[in-house]
mmCIF file of C-alpha atoms and ligand atoms in Angstrom:
data_model
loop_
_atom_site.group_PDB
_atom_site.id
_atom_site.type_symbol
_atom_site.label_atom_id
_atom_site.label_comp_id
_atom_site.label_asym_id
_atom_site.label_seq_id
_atom_site.Cartn_x
_atom_site.Cartn_y
_atom_site.Cartn_z
ATOM 1 C CA MET A 166 0.000 0.000 0.000
ATOM 2 C CA PRO A 167 1.612 3.314 -1.032
ATOM 3 C CA ILE A 168 1.959 5.835 1.803
ATOM 4 C CA GLN A 169 -0.415 8.746 1.420
ATOM 5 C CA ALA A 170 1.569 11.789 2.499
ATOM 6 C CA THR A 171 -0.026 14.243 4.908
ATOM 7 C CA SER A 172 1.106 17.780 5.684
ATOM 8 C CA LYS A 173 3.009 17.618 8.998
ATOM 9 C CA ILE A 174 5.142 15.244 11.051
ATOM 10 C CA TRP A 175 5.867 15.728 14.757
ATOM 11 C CA HIS A 176 9.639 15.809 15.329
ATOM 12 C CA ASN A 177 11.143 16.198 18.806
ATOM 13 C CA GLY A 178 8.223 18.317 19.986
ATOM 14 C CA ALA A 179 7.570 20.474 16.904
ATOM 15 C CA LEU A 180 5.466 20.024 13.779
ATOM 16 C CA ILE A 181 7.590 20.075 10.617
ATOM 17 C CA PRO A 182 6.607 19.697 6.938
ATOM 18 C CA TRP A 183 6.203 16.059 5.834
ATOM 19 C CA GLU A 184 8.942 16.360 3.185
ATOM 20 C CA GLN A 185 11.467 17.712 5.695
ATOM 21 C CA ALA A 186 11.204 14.646 7.960
ATOM 22 C CA THR A 187 14.342 13.031 6.520
ATOM 23 C CA ILE A 188 17.479 11.445 8.012
ATOM 24 C CA HIS A 189 21.075 11.035 6.846
ATOM 25 C CA VAL A 190 22.167 7.731 5.277
ATOM 26 C CA MET A 191 24.921 7.527 7.910
ATOM 27 C CA SER A 192 22.401 7.570 10.788
ATOM 28 C CA HIS A 193 22.972 4.773 13.304
ATOM 29 C CA VAL A 194 19.506 3.317 12.675
ATOM 30 C CA ILE A 195 20.213 2.683 8.994
ATOM 31 C CA HIS A 196 23.247 0.518 9.733
ATOM 32 C CA TYR A 197 22.329 -1.186 12.994
ATOM 33 C CA GLY A 198 18.525 -1.266 13.033
ATOM 34 C CA SER A 199 18.335 0.901 16.159
ATOM 35 C CA SER A 200 14.719 2.017 16.254
ATOM 36 C CA VAL A 201 11.611 1.301 18.283
ATOM 37 C CA PHE A 202 8.174 2.216 17.056
ATOM 38 C CA GLU A 203 4.420 1.950 17.424
ATOM 39 C CA GLY A 204 1.418 1.456 15.179
ATOM 40 C CA ILE A 205 -1.835 3.024 16.373
ATOM 41 C CA ARG A 206 -5.236 3.552 14.788
ATOM 42 C CA CYS A 207 -7.533 6.540 14.975
ATOM 43 C CA TYR A 208 -11.122 5.520 14.255
ATOM 44 C CA ALA A 209 -14.082 7.389 12.824
ATOM 45 C CA GLN A 210 -16.804 8.032 15.401
ATOM 46 C CA PRO A 211 -20.409 9.088 14.855
ATOM 47 C CA HIS A 212 -19.243 12.561 15.925
ATOM 48 C CA GLY A 213 -15.540 13.204 15.295
ATOM 49 C CA SER A 214 -12.735 10.674 15.714
ATOM 50 C CA ALA A 215 -10.839 8.914 18.488
ATOM 51 C CA VAL A 216 -7.461 7.226 18.959
ATOM 52 C CA PHE A 217 -7.661 3.644 20.218
ATOM 53 C CA ARG A 218 -5.680 2.936 23.405
ATOM 54 C CA LEU A 219 -3.242 5.795 22.929
ATOM 55 C CA PRO A 220 -1.581 5.761 26.406
ATOM 56 C CA GLU A 221 -1.072 1.994 26.240
ATOM 57 C CA HIS A 222 0.685 2.281 22.881
ATOM 58 C CA MET A 223 2.900 5.137 24.034
ATOM 59 C CA GLN A 224 3.749 3.277 27.244
ATOM 60 C CA ARG A 225 4.845 0.313 25.118
ATOM 61 C CA LEU A 226 7.015 2.709 23.095
ATOM 62 C CA LEU A 227 8.650 3.897 26.318
ATOM 63 C CA ASP A 228 9.091 0.287 27.426
ATOM 64 C CA SER A 229 10.666 -0.715 24.091
ATOM 65 C CA ALA A 230 13.054 2.227 24.381
ATOM 66 C CA LYS A 231 13.937 1.332 27.966
ATOM 67 C CA ILE A 232 14.922 -2.207 26.963
ATOM 68 C CA TYR A 233 17.346 -0.707 24.427
ATOM 69 C CA ARG A 234 18.625 1.982 26.836
ATOM 70 C CA MET A 235 17.221 4.743 24.633
ATOM 71 C CA ASP A 236 16.394 7.792 26.744
ATOM 72 C CA ILE A 237 13.315 9.438 25.259
ATOM 73 C CA PRO A 238 13.298 13.087 26.397
ATOM 74 C CA PHE A 239 9.480 13.217 26.507
ATOM 75 C CA THR A 240 6.953 12.022 29.064
ATOM 76 C CA LEU A 241 4.058 9.690 28.335
ATOM 77 C CA GLU A 242 1.707 12.689 28.445
ATOM 78 C CA GLU A 243 3.858 14.704 26.036
ATOM 79 C CA LEU A 244 4.036 11.823 23.573
ATOM 80 C CA CYS A 245 0.255 11.323 23.713
ATOM 81 C CA ALA A 246 -0.262 15.066 23.192
ATOM 82 C CA GLY A 247 2.100 14.873 20.200
ATOM 83 C CA VAL A 248 -0.116 12.220 18.603
ATOM 84 C CA VAL A 249 -3.240 14.328 19.086
ATOM 85 C CA ASP A 250 -1.442 17.438 17.759
ATOM 86 C CA VAL A 251 -0.233 15.793 14.564
ATOM 87 C CA ILE A 252 -3.630 14.219 13.797
ATOM 88 C CA GLU A 253 -5.399 17.537 14.316
ATOM 89 C CA ALA A 254 -2.754 19.455 12.317
ATOM 90 C CA ASN A 255 -3.156 17.073 9.372
ATOM 91 C CA ASP A 256 -6.931 16.908 9.723
ATOM 92 C CA VAL A 257 -6.918 13.251 8.635
ATOM 93 C CA ALA A 258 -9.135 10.618 10.218
ATOM 94 C CA PRO A 259 -9.584 7.711 10.230
ATOM 95 C CA CYS A 260 -5.848 7.182 10.068
ATOM 96 C CA TYR A 261 -2.884 5.093 11.130
ATOM 97 C CA ILE A 262 -0.298 6.672 13.414
ATOM 98 C CA ARG A 263 3.375 5.744 13.338
ATOM 99 C CA PRO A 264 5.522 7.053 16.205
ATOM 100 C CA ILE A 265 9.184 6.077 15.817
ATOM 101 C CA VAL A 266 12.217 6.616 18.026
ATOM 102 C CA LEU A 267 15.590 6.150 16.365
ATOM 103 C CA ARG A 268 19.282 6.652 16.896
ATOM 104 C CA GLY A 269 20.302 9.337 14.421
ATOM 105 C CA TYR A 270 23.428 10.822 12.879
ATOM 106 C CA GLY A 271 26.418 10.951 15.200
ATOM 107 C CA GLU A 272 29.106 8.276 15.335
ATOM 108 C CA ILE A 273 29.880 5.180 13.294
ATOM 109 C CA GLY A 274 30.236 1.897 15.193
ATOM 110 C CA VAL A 275 27.865 -0.433 16.993
ATOM 111 C CA SER A 276 27.960 1.478 20.292
ATOM 112 C CA PRO A 277 25.008 3.856 20.063
ATOM 113 C CA LYS A 278 25.946 6.330 22.755
ATOM 114 C CA GLY A 279 27.257 9.057 20.402
ATOM 115 C CA SER A 280 24.179 9.049 18.180
ATOM 116 C CA PRO A 281 21.252 11.318 19.127
ATOM 117 C CA ILE A 282 17.760 10.056 19.884
ATOM 118 C CA GLU A 283 15.201 11.386 17.423
ATOM 119 C CA VAL A 284 11.445 11.065 17.953
ATOM 120 C CA TYR A 285 8.989 11.330 15.060
ATOM 121 C CA ILE A 286 5.210 10.856 14.875
ATOM 122 C CA ALA A 287 3.514 10.586 11.472
ATOM 123 C CA ASN A 288 -0.087 9.842 10.548
ATOM 124 C CA PHE A 289 -1.745 8.968 7.274
ATOM 125 C CA PRO A 290 -4.874 7.285 5.891
ATOM 126 C CA TRP A 291 -4.723 3.488 5.877
ATOM 127 C CA GLY A 292 -7.283 0.793 5.226
ATOM 128 C CA LYS A 293 -7.488 -2.933 5.951
ATOM 129 C CA TYR A 294 -4.214 -4.828 6.419
ATOM 130 C CA ILE A 295 -5.508 -8.359 5.921
ATOM 131 C CA ALA A 296 -8.278 -7.869 3.396
ATOM 132 C CA SER A 297 -10.618 -10.830 3.198
ATOM 133 C CA HIS A 298 -14.260 -11.060 4.037
ATOM 134 C CA GLY A 299 -14.427 -14.799 4.413
ATOM 135 C CA GLY A 300 -11.170 -15.182 6.375
ATOM 136 C CA ALA A 301 -7.489 -15.339 5.443
ATOM 137 C CA ASP A 302 -5.645 -18.320 3.995
ATOM 138 C CA VAL A 303 -2.377 -18.578 5.923
ATOM 139 C CA CYS A 304 0.507 -20.981 6.482
ATOM 140 C CA VAL A 305 2.838 -22.013 9.263
ATOM 141 C CA SER A 306 6.156 -20.394 8.429
ATOM 142 C CA SER A 307 9.422 -22.262 8.043
ATOM 143 C CA TRP A 308 10.957 -19.329 9.938
ATOM 144 C CA ASN A 309 10.876 -19.334 13.735
ATOM 145 C CA ARG A 310 10.125 -16.290 15.838
ATOM 146 C CA LEU A 311 12.921 -14.641 17.823
ATOM 147 C CA ALA A 312 14.655 -16.951 20.277
ATOM 148 C CA PRO A 313 14.616 -15.864 23.931
ATOM 149 C CA ASN A 314 17.582 -13.770 24.933
ATOM 150 C CA THR A 315 18.475 -12.899 21.353
ATOM 151 C CA MET A 316 16.218 -10.115 20.093
ATOM 152 C CA PRO A 317 13.798 -9.114 22.878
ATOM 153 C CA ALA A 318 10.312 -9.913 21.605
ATOM 154 C CA LEU A 319 8.616 -7.541 24.052
ATOM 155 C CA ALA A 320 10.388 -4.584 22.453
ATOM 156 C CA LYS A 321 8.671 -3.412 19.288
ATOM 157 C CA ALA A 322 11.993 -2.739 17.579
ATOM 158 C CA GLY A 323 12.527 -2.093 13.890
ATOM 159 C CA ALA A 324 15.178 -4.811 13.762
ATOM 160 C CA ASN A 325 12.639 -7.480 14.804
ATOM 161 C CA TYR A 326 10.831 -6.869 11.562
ATOM 162 C CA MET A 327 13.615 -8.425 9.510
ATOM 163 C CA ASN A 328 12.304 -11.697 10.956
ATOM 164 C CA SER A 329 8.732 -10.578 10.227
ATOM 165 C CA GLN A 330 9.675 -9.790 6.632
ATOM 166 C CA LEU A 331 11.023 -13.316 6.117
ATOM 167 C CA ILE A 332 7.767 -14.775 7.440
ATOM 168 C CA ARG A 333 5.553 -12.487 5.384
ATOM 169 C CA MET A 334 7.541 -12.803 2.132
ATOM 170 C CA GLU A 335 7.623 -16.592 2.332
ATOM 171 C CA ALA A 336 3.855 -16.665 2.893
ATOM 172 C CA GLU A 337 3.113 -14.349 -0.010
ATOM 173 C CA ILE A 338 5.481 -16.117 -2.419
ATOM 174 C CA ASN A 339 3.657 -19.365 -1.656
ATOM 175 C CA GLY A 340 0.223 -17.819 -2.225
ATOM 176 C CA TYR A 341 -0.831 -17.228 1.377
ATOM 177 C CA GLN A 342 -1.856 -13.941 2.945
ATOM 178 C CA GLU A 343 0.184 -14.319 6.110
ATOM 179 C CA GLY A 344 2.455 -16.691 7.992
ATOM 180 C CA ILE A 345 2.183 -17.997 11.541
ATOM 181 C CA ALA A 346 5.572 -18.408 13.175
ATOM 182 C CA LEU A 347 6.459 -20.995 15.801
ATOM 183 C CA ASP A 348 8.936 -20.206 18.541
ATOM 184 C CA VAL A 349 12.324 -21.945 18.764
ATOM 185 C CA ASN A 350 10.700 -24.850 20.599
ATOM 186 C CA GLY A 351 8.110 -25.414 17.873
ATOM 187 C CA LEU A 352 5.208 -23.892 19.797
ATOM 188 C CA VAL A 353 2.826 -21.383 18.222
ATOM 189 C CA SER A 354 4.077 -17.816 18.665
ATOM 190 C CA GLU A 355 2.403 -15.197 16.433
ATOM 191 C CA GLY A 356 2.018 -13.882 12.892
ATOM 192 C CA SER A 357 4.557 -11.592 11.249
ATOM 193 C CA GLY A 358 2.632 -8.617 12.624
ATOM 194 C CA GLU A 359 -0.246 -10.087 14.618
ATOM 195 C CA ASN A 360 -1.023 -12.077 17.723
ATOM 196 C CA ILE A 361 -3.068 -15.241 17.326
ATOM 197 C CA PHE A 362 -6.098 -16.734 19.074
ATOM 198 C CA ILE A 363 -7.775 -20.094 18.676
ATOM 199 C CA VAL A 364 -11.233 -21.175 19.808
ATOM 200 C CA ARG A 365 -11.953 -24.788 20.693
ATOM 201 C CA ASN A 366 -15.140 -25.990 22.360
ATOM 202 C CA GLY A 367 -16.075 -22.389 23.162
ATOM 203 C CA VAL A 368 -12.827 -21.639 25.008
ATOM 204 C CA LEU A 369 -10.315 -19.053 23.755
ATOM 205 C CA PHE A 370 -6.613 -19.850 23.788
ATOM 206 C CA THR A 371 -3.649 -17.598 23.013
ATOM 207 C CA PRO A 372 0.086 -18.173 23.514
ATOM 208 C CA PRO A 373 1.663 -16.519 26.545
ATOM 209 C CA LEU A 374 4.207 -13.762 25.953
ATOM 210 C CA ALA A 375 7.019 -16.173 26.855
ATOM 211 C CA ASN A 376 6.445 -17.891 23.491
ATOM 212 C CA SER A 377 8.219 -14.911 21.853
ATOM 213 C CA ALA A 378 5.024 -12.965 21.143
ATOM 214 C CA LEU A 379 4.665 -9.196 21.227
ATOM 215 C CA SER A 380 2.504 -7.883 24.037
ATOM 216 C CA GLY A 381 -0.190 -6.759 21.605
ATOM 217 C CA ILE A 382 -2.556 -3.995 22.620
ATOM 218 C CA THR A 383 -5.277 -5.628 20.509
ATOM 219 C CA ARG A 384 -4.464 -8.972 22.155
ATOM 220 C CA ASP A 385 -5.050 -7.321 25.517
ATOM 221 C CA SER A 386 -8.268 -5.708 24.220
ATOM 222 C CA VAL A 387 -9.567 -9.072 22.999
ATOM 223 C CA LEU A 388 -8.667 -10.755 26.307
ATOM 224 C CA THR A 389 -10.550 -8.002 28.144
ATOM 225 C CA ILE A 390 -13.581 -8.125 25.835
ATOM 226 C CA ALA A 391 -13.725 -11.934 25.895
ATOM 227 C CA ARG A 392 -13.661 -12.070 29.688
ATOM 228 C CA HIS A 393 -16.277 -9.319 29.836
ATOM 229 C CA LEU A 394 -18.506 -11.326 27.486
ATOM 230 C CA GLY A 395 -18.131 -14.342 29.767
ATOM 231 C CA PHE A 396 -15.817 -16.509 27.665
ATOM 232 C CA SER A 397 -13.149 -18.665 29.296
ATOM 233 C CA VAL A 398 -9.725 -17.470 28.169
ATOM 234 C CA ILE A 399 -6.563 -19.496 28.642
ATOM 235 C CA GLU A 400 -3.059 -18.215 27.934
ATOM 236 C CA GLN A 401 -1.106 -21.414 27.340
ATOM 237 C CA ALA A 402 1.502 -22.917 25.072
ATOM 238 C CA ILE A 403 -0.153 -24.078 21.839
ATOM 239 C CA PRO A 404 1.239 -26.989 19.813
ATOM 240 C CA ARG A 405 1.128 -26.483 16.030
ATOM 241 C CA GLU A 406 -1.419 -29.217 15.407
ATOM 242 C CA LEU A 407 -3.970 -27.547 17.693
ATOM 243 C CA LEU A 408 -4.216 -24.845 15.017
ATOM 244 C CA TYR A 409 -5.521 -27.367 12.478
ATOM 245 C CA ILE A 410 -8.203 -28.844 14.731
ATOM 246 C CA ALA A 411 -9.415 -25.553 16.204
ATOM 247 C CA ASP A 412 -13.030 -24.510 15.640
ATOM 248 C CA GLU A 413 -11.928 -20.929 14.945
ATOM 249 C CA VAL A 414 -8.615 -19.104 14.574
ATOM 250 C CA PHE A 415 -8.122 -15.362 14.274
ATOM 251 C CA PHE A 416 -5.349 -12.784 14.214
ATOM 252 C CA THR A 417 -5.339 -9.613 16.293
ATOM 253 C CA GLY A 418 -3.317 -6.462 15.780
ATOM 254 C CA THR A 419 -3.629 -2.739 15.287
ATOM 255 C CA ALA A 420 -3.144 -3.204 11.556
ATOM 256 C CA ALA A 421 -5.013 -6.535 11.294
ATOM 257 C CA GLU A 422 -7.661 -5.607 13.913
ATOM 258 C CA VAL A 423 -9.660 -8.851 14.436
ATOM 259 C CA SER A 424 -9.074 -10.936 11.281
ATOM 260 C CA PRO A 425 -10.579 -14.430 10.942
ATOM 261 C CA ILE A 426 -8.464 -17.212 9.443
ATOM 262 C CA ARG A 427 -10.132 -19.553 6.956
ATOM 263 C CA SER A 428 -7.381 -22.093 6.393
ATOM 264 C CA ILE A 429 -3.902 -22.950 7.659
ATOM 265 C CA ASP A 430 -1.554 -24.888 5.372
ATOM 266 C CA ARG A 431 -4.661 -25.517 3.188
ATOM 267 C CA ILE A 432 -6.437 -27.262 6.084
ATOM 268 C CA VAL A 433 -9.850 -25.645 6.482
ATOM 269 C CA ILE A 434 -10.516 -24.271 9.967
ATOM 270 C CA GLY A 435 -13.944 -25.262 11.346
ATOM 271 C CA ASP A 436 -16.495 -24.896 8.563
ATOM 272 C CA GLY A 437 -14.295 -22.420 6.675
ATOM 273 C CA LYS A 438 -16.348 -19.389 7.678
ATOM 274 C CA PRO A 439 -15.686 -16.764 10.353
ATOM 275 C CA GLY A 440 -16.865 -18.390 13.592
ATOM 276 C CA GLU A 441 -19.442 -17.162 16.069
ATOM 277 C CA VAL A 442 -16.947 -16.378 18.837
ATOM 278 C CA THR A 443 -14.707 -14.454 16.429
ATOM 279 C CA LYS A 444 -17.713 -12.503 15.164
ATOM 280 C CA HIS A 445 -18.994 -11.773 18.658
ATOM 281 C CA ILE A 446 -15.619 -10.462 19.847
ATOM 282 C CA GLY A 447 -15.009 -8.603 16.569
ATOM 283 C CA ASP A 448 -18.396 -6.858 16.778
ATOM 284 C CA GLU A 449 -17.614 -5.704 20.298
ATOM 285 C CA PHE A 450 -14.104 -4.576 19.328
ATOM 286 C CA PHE A 451 -15.208 -2.589 16.257
ATOM 287 C CA GLY A 452 -18.282 -1.303 18.102
ATOM 288 C CA ILE A 453 -16.115 0.213 20.833
ATOM 289 C CA ALA A 454 -13.420 1.472 18.427
ATOM 290 C CA ASN A 455 -16.016 3.177 16.231
ATOM 291 C CA GLY A 456 -17.956 4.687 19.130
ATOM 292 C CA LEU A 457 -21.081 2.630 18.397
ATOM 293 C CA LYS A 458 -20.880 0.811 21.730
ATOM 294 C CA PRO A 459 -20.031 2.354 25.114
ATOM 295 C CA ASP A 460 -16.329 2.948 25.738
ATOM 296 C CA ARG A 461 -16.696 0.829 28.873
ATOM 297 C CA PHE A 462 -12.979 0.265 29.345
ATOM 298 C CA GLY A 463 -11.870 3.876 28.719
ATOM 299 C CA TRP A 464 -9.968 3.081 25.528
ATOM 300 C CA LEU A 465 -10.722 6.133 23.370
ATOM 301 C CA THR A 466 -8.897 9.484 23.195
ATOM 302 C CA PRO A 467 -11.011 11.962 21.208
ATOM 303 C CA VAL A 468 -9.380 14.127 18.534
ATOM 304 C CA LYS A 469 -10.920 17.197 16.952
ATOM 305 C CA VAL A 470 -11.093 15.931 13.376
ATOM 306 C CA ASN A 471 -14.272 15.161 11.478
ATOM 307 C CA ALA A 472 -13.859 11.739 9.931
ATOM 308 C CA THR A 473 -13.746 11.729 6.148
ATOM 309 C CA GLU A 474 -15.374 8.312 5.947
ATOM 310 C CA PRO A 475 -18.640 7.106 7.428
ATOM 311 C CA VAL A 476 -18.448 4.884 10.495
ATOM 312 C CA THR A 477 -18.252 1.254 9.405
ATOM 313 C CA VAL A 478 -17.916 -1.988 11.309
HETATM 314 C C1 PLP B 25 4.992 -9.001 15.675
HETATM 315 C C2 PLP B 25 3.708 -8.413 16.115
HETATM 316 N N1 PLP B 25 2.928 -9.118 16.952
HETATM 317 C C3 PLP B 25 1.744 -8.627 17.375
HETATM 318 C C4 PLP B 25 1.295 -7.388 16.971
HETATM 319 C C5 PLP B 25 -0.016 -6.869 17.460
HETATM 320 O O1 PLP B 25 0.184 -5.819 18.385
HETATM 321 P P1 PLP B 25 -0.868 -4.652 18.553
HETATM 322 O O2 PLP B 25 -2.186 -5.289 18.793
HETATM 323 O O3 PLP B 25 -0.386 -3.877 19.697
HETATM 324 O O4 PLP B 25 -0.860 -3.865 17.284
HETATM 325 C C6 PLP B 25 2.080 -6.621 16.103
HETATM 326 C C7 PLP B 25 1.656 -5.291 15.679
HETATM 327 O O5 PLP B 25 2.055 -4.326 16.281
HETATM 328 C C8 PLP B 25 3.313 -7.142 15.676
HETATM 329 O O6 PLP B 25 4.083 -6.452 14.837
#
């Protein structure tokens, strides 16, 4: 999907023109992958627009930076205000928001301490990430997710996405929409950019974070919604073959939202249609995000932008 440029980007506390948000080819991040970032959605509401779980995303950004000893010179509140400012300055909603913290132009060499920390926040229109009404056809990847104590999976770092790219490219080359990666022990971990849930006999299962999965904000939202709706939810290690015999499987993520899976490795999941539990949780998720159901968990941050698209679920 080509990026649709907007007018402004937030850089270190100020709004600058989109085309001036550039970095030097000798920046540390280019050579050593030293960035941490977020992906956030701002949803259309019946009146105006709202960012979904903004503080939680920006806290994860701070956490990712902390793991990599990157000192962000902004507080959680300042970063959240930066997101609201850039959305309102660009007057674009619904939209996707991409905050990124990187080590910039300073010294050459692996040690990052002489390279300055730069913080940018961009936003732009973006549609569905996994487009499919009847559910996605996916595979189990031949690539494993990050091994413990190698690349920290709880940090949403740019470098982790080299692994994600291998998973996604392999899936697409083989005619699938996405790949599910196992961890180094062969247990289900996550998609290249999504967490995964399975439903069996009415119970929801998702891998624990120790299986090299990112601590997804949508994962947490689905866990919260599912418990609120009265479903049993179990975070436990999932063997590969449980995917094939599940009644329902779905991905969650800011980009993917709640995306049903129709088949895995050409084995049809359930009856091959989005399942009732997936639909029930998805309706609640989109209902809250789009302001059609009460924001009962306090997940929405309003922004003063009139959405350019009607509210859809
Ligand atoms: C590897 C990976 N796992 C899971 C997720 C889902 O996380 P979230 O729901 O916070 O977007 C993402 C997307 O950010 C991701 O890139």
